[in-house]
mmCIF file of C-alpha atoms and ligand atoms in Angstrom:
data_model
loop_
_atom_site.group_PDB
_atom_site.id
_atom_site.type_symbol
_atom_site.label_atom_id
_atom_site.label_comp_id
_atom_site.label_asym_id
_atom_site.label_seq_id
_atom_site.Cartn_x
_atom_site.Cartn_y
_atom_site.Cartn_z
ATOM 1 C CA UNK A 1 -173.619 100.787 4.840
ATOM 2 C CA UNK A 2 -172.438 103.401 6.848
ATOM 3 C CA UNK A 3 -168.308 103.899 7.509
ATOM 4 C CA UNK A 4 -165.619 105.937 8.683
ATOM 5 C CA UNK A 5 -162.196 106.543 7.056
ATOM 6 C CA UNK A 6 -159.411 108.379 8.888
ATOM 7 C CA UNK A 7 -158.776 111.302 6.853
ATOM 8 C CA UNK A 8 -154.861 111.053 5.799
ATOM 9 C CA UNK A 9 -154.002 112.696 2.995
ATOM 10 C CA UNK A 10 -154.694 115.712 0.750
ATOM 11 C CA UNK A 11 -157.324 114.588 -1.175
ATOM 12 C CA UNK A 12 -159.502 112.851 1.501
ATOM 13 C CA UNK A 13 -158.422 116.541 3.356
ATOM 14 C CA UNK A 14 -159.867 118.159 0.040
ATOM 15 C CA UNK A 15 -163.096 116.126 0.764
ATOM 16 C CA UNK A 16 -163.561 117.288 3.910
ATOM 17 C CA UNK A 17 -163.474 121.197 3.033
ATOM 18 C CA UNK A 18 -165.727 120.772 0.494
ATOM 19 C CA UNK A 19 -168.362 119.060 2.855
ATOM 20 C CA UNK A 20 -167.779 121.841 4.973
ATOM 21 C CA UNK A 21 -168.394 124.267 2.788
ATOM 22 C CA UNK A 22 -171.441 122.791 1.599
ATOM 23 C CA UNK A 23 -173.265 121.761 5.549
ATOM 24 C CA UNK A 24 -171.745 124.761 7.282
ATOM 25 C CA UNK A 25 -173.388 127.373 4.674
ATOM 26 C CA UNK A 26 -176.536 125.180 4.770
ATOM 27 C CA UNK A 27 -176.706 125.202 8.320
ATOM 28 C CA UNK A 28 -175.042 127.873 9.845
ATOM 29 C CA UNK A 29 -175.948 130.948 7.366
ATOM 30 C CA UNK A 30 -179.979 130.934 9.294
ATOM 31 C CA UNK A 31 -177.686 131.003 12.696
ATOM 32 C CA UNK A 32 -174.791 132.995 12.770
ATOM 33 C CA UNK A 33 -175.209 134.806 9.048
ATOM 34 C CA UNK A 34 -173.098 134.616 5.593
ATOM 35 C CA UNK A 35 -170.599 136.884 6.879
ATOM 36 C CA UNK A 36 -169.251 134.590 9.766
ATOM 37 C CA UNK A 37 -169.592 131.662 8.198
ATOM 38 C CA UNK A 38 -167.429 132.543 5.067
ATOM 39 C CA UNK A 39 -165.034 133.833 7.570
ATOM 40 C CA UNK A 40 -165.071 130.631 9.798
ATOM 41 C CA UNK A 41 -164.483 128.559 6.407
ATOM 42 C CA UNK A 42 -161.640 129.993 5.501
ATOM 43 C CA UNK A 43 -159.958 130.294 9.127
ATOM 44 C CA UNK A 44 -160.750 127.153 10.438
ATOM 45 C CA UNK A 45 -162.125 124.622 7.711
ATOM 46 C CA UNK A 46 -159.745 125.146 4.859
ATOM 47 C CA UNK A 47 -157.718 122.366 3.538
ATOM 48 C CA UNK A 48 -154.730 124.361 4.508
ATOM 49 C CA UNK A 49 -156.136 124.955 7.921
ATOM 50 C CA UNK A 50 -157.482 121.307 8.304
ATOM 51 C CA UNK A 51 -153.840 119.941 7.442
ATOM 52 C CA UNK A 52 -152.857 121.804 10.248
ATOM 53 C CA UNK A 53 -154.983 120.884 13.013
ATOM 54 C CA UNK A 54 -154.425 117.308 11.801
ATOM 55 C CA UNK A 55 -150.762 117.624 12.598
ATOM 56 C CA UNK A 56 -150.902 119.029 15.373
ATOM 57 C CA UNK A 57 -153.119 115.846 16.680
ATOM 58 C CA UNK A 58 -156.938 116.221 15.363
ATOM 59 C CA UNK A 59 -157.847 113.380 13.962
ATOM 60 C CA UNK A 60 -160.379 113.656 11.097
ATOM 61 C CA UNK A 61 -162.789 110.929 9.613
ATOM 62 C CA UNK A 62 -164.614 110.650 6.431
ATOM 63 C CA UNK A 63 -168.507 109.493 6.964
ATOM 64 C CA UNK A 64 -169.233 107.801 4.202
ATOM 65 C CA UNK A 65 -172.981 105.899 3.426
ATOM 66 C CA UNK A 66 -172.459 103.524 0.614
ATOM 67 C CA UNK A 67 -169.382 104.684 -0.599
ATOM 68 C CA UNK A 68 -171.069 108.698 -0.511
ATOM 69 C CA UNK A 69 -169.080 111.365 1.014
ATOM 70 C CA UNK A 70 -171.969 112.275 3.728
ATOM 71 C CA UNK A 71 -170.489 114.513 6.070
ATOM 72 C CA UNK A 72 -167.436 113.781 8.787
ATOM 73 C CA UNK A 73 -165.920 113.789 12.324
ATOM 74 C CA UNK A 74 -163.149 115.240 14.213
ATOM 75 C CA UNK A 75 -161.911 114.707 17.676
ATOM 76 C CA UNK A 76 -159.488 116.204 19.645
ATOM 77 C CA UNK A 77 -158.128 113.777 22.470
ATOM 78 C CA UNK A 78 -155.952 115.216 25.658
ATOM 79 C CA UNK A 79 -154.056 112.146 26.774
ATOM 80 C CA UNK A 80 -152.970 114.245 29.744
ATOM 81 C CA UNK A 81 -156.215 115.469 31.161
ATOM 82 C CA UNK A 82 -158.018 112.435 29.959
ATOM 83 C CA UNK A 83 -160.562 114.016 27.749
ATOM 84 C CA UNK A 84 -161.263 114.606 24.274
ATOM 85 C CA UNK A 85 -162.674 117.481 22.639
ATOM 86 C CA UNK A 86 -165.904 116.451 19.904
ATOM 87 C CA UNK A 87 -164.406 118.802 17.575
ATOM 88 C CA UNK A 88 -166.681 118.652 14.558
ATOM 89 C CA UNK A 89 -169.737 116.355 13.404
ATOM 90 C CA UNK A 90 -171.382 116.790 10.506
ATOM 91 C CA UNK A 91 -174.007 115.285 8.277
ATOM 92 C CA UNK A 92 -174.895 116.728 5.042
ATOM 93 C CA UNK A 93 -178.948 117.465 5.381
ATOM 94 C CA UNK A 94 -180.030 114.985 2.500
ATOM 95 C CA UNK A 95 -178.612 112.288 5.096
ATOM 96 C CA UNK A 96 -179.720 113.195 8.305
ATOM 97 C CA UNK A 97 -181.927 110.942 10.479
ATOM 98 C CA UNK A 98 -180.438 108.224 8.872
ATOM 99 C CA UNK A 99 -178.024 107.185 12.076
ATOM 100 C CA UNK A 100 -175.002 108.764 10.619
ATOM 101 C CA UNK A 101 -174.665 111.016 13.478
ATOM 102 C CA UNK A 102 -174.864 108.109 16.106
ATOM 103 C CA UNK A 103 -172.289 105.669 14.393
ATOM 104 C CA UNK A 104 -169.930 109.262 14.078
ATOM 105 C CA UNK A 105 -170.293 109.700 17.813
ATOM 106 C CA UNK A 106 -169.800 105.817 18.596
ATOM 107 C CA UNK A 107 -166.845 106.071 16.623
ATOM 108 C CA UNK A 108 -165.700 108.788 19.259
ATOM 109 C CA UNK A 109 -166.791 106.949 22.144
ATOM 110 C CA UNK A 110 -164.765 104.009 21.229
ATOM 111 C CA UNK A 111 -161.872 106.058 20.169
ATOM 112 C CA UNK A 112 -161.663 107.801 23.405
ATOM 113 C CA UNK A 113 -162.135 103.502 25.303
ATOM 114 C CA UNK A 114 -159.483 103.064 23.351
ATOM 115 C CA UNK A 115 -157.004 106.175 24.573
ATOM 116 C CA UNK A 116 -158.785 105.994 28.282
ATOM 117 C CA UNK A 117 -160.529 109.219 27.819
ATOM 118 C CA UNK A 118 -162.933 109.652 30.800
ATOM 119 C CA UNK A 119 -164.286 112.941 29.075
ATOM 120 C CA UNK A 120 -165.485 113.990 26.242
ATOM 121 C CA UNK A 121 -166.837 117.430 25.727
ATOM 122 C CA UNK A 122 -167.886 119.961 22.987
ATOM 123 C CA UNK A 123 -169.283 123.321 22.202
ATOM 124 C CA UNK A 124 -172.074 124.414 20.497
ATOM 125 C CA UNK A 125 -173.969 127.381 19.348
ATOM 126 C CA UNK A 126 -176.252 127.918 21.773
ATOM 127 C CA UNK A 127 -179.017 128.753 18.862
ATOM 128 C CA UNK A 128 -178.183 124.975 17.277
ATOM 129 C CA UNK A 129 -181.038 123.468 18.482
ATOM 130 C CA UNK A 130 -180.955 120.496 16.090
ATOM 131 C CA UNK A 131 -177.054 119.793 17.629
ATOM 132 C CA UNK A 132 -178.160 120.915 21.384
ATOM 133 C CA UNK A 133 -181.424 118.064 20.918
ATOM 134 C CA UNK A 134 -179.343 115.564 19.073
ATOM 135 C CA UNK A 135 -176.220 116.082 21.978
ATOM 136 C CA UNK A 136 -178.558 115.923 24.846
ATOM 137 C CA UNK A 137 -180.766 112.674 23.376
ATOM 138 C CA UNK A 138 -177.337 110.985 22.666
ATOM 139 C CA UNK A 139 -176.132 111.590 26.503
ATOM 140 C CA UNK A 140 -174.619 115.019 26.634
ATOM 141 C CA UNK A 141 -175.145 117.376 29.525
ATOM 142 C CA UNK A 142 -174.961 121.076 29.394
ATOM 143 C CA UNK A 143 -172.343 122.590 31.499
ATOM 144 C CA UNK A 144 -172.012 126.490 31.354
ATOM 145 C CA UNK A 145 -171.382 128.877 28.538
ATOM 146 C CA UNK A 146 -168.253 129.721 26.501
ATOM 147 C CA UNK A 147 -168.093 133.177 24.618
ATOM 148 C CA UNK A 148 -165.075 133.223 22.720
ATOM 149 C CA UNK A 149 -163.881 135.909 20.534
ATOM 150 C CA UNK A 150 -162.350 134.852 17.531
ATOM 151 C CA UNK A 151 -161.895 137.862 15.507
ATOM 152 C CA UNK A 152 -162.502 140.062 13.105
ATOM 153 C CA UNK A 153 -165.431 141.298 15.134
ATOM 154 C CA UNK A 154 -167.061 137.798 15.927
ATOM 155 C CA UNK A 155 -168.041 136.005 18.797
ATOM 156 C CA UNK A 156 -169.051 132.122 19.070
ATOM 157 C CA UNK A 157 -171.606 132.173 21.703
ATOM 158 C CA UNK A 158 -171.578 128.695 22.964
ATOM 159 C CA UNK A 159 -172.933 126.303 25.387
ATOM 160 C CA UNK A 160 -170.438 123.615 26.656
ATOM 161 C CA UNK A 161 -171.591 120.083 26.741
ATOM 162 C CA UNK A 162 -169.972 117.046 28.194
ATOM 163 C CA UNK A 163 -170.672 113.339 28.207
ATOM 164 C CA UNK A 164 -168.720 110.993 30.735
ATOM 165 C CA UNK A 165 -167.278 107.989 28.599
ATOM 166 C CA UNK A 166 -166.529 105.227 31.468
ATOM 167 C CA UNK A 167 -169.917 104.462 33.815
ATOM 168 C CA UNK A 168 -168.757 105.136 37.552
HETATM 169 C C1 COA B 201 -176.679 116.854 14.734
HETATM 170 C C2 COA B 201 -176.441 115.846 13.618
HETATM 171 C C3 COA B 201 -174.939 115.520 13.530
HETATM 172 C C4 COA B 201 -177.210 114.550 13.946
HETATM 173 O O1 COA B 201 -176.912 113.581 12.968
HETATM 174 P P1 COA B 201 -178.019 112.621 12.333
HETATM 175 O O2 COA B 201 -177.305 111.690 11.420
HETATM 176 O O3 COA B 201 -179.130 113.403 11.763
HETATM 177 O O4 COA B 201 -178.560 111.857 13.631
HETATM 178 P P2 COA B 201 -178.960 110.294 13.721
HETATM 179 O O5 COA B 201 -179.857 109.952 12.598
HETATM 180 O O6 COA B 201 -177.740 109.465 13.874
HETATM 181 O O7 COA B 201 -179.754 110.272 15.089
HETATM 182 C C5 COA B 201 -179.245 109.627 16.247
HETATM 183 C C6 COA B 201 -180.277 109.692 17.332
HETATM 184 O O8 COA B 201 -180.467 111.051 17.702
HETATM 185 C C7 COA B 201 -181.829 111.406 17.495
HETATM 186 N N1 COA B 201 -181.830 112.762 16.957
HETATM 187 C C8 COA B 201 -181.248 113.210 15.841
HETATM 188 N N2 COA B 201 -181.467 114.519 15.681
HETATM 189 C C9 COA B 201 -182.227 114.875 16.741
HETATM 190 C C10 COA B 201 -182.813 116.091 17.159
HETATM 191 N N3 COA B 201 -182.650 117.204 16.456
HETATM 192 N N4 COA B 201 -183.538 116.091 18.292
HETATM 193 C C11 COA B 201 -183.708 114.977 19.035
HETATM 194 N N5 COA B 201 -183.179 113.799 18.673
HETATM 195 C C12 COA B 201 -182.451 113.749 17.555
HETATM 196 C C13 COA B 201 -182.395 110.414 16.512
HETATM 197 O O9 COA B 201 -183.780 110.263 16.665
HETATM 198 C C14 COA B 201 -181.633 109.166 16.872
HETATM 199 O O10 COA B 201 -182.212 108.545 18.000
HETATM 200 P P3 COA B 201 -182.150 106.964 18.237
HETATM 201 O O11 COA B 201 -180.802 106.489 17.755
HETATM 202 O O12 COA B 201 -182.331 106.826 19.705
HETATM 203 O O13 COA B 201 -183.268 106.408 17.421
HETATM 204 C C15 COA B 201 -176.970 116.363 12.247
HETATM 205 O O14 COA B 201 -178.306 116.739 12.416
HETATM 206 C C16 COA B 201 -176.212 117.554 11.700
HETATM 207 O O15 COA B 201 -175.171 117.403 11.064
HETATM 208 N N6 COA B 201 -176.747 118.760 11.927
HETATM 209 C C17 COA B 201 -176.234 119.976 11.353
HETATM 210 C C18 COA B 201 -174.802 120.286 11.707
HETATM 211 C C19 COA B 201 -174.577 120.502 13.190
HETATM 212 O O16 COA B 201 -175.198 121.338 13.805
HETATM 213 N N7 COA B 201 -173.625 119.750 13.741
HETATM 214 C C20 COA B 201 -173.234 119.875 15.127
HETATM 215 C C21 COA B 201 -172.320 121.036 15.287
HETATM 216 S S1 COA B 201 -171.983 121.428 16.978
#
């Protein structure tokens, strides 16, 4: 059985760093190389940082299959401008395929229904084909490119993608 838990409190945050850790040096070393990655880790997907971003309104879920830790989601919403920002989604690769990824994006979908969200939009590397193929078969339409420095002498080269939550 596949479920979600809103990610609360230190340990569950705990959980969450070590699952990224674990799929973003799986994934992203072939991609971006060790170098970025570490440094992405420990800027952006630390505990510490992760408490952060959840206070200042990310929320964070726990995907778990059978009671596993299998990888998570975050979101991002913008109550203002009506969208929401698919800020992470990850699957650890032992569980992929196994509709993990589409319950973690209905689980956005229905959170944005929920906080009438029209929008919601991401960014991904544009060399992620596995993410760009999964994003585009689950809805997602490209729109543009974001380069965005973010230090230390890196650059995310990124397509934008955006899926419209509310039919017209
Ligand atoms: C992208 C990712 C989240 C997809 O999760 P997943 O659990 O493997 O996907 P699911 O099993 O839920 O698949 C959902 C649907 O998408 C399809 N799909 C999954 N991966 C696909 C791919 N690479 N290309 C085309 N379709 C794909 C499945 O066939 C399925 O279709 P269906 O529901 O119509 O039968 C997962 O592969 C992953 O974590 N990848 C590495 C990390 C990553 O890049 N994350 C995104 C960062 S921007």
């Amino acid at each position: 059985m596949i479920r979600l838990v809103q990610v609360e409190d230190r340990k569950e945050i705990e959980k969450v760093a070590r699952l990224a850790r674990e799929i973003w040096t799986e994934h992203y070393t072939p991609i971006i190389g060790a170098g970025q990655v570490e440094y992405m880790l420990e800027n952006f997907q630390s505990s510490l940082a992760i408490e952060e971003q959840i206070k200042k309104g990310l929320l964070y879920y726990l995907l778990l299959y059978n009671d596993t830790e299998a990888g998570y989601l975050a979101l991002e919403p913008d109550l203002k401008e009506k969208q929401a920002k698919l800020s992470k989604i990850y699957v650890r690769s032992d569980f992929r395929g196994m509709s993990l990824g589409r319950k973690a994006l209905e689980h956005a979908v229905n959170k944005c229904l929920e906080l009438n969200i029209d929008i919601l939009w991401l960014t991904v590397n544009i060399n992620n084909k596995v993410a760009i193929d999964f994003y585009e078969h689950t809805g997602f339409i490209k729109a543009g490119t974001i380069v965005q420095d973010i230090g230390a002498g890196f650059v995310m080269d990124d397509y934008k993608m955006v899926k419209k939550i509310k039919p017209e």
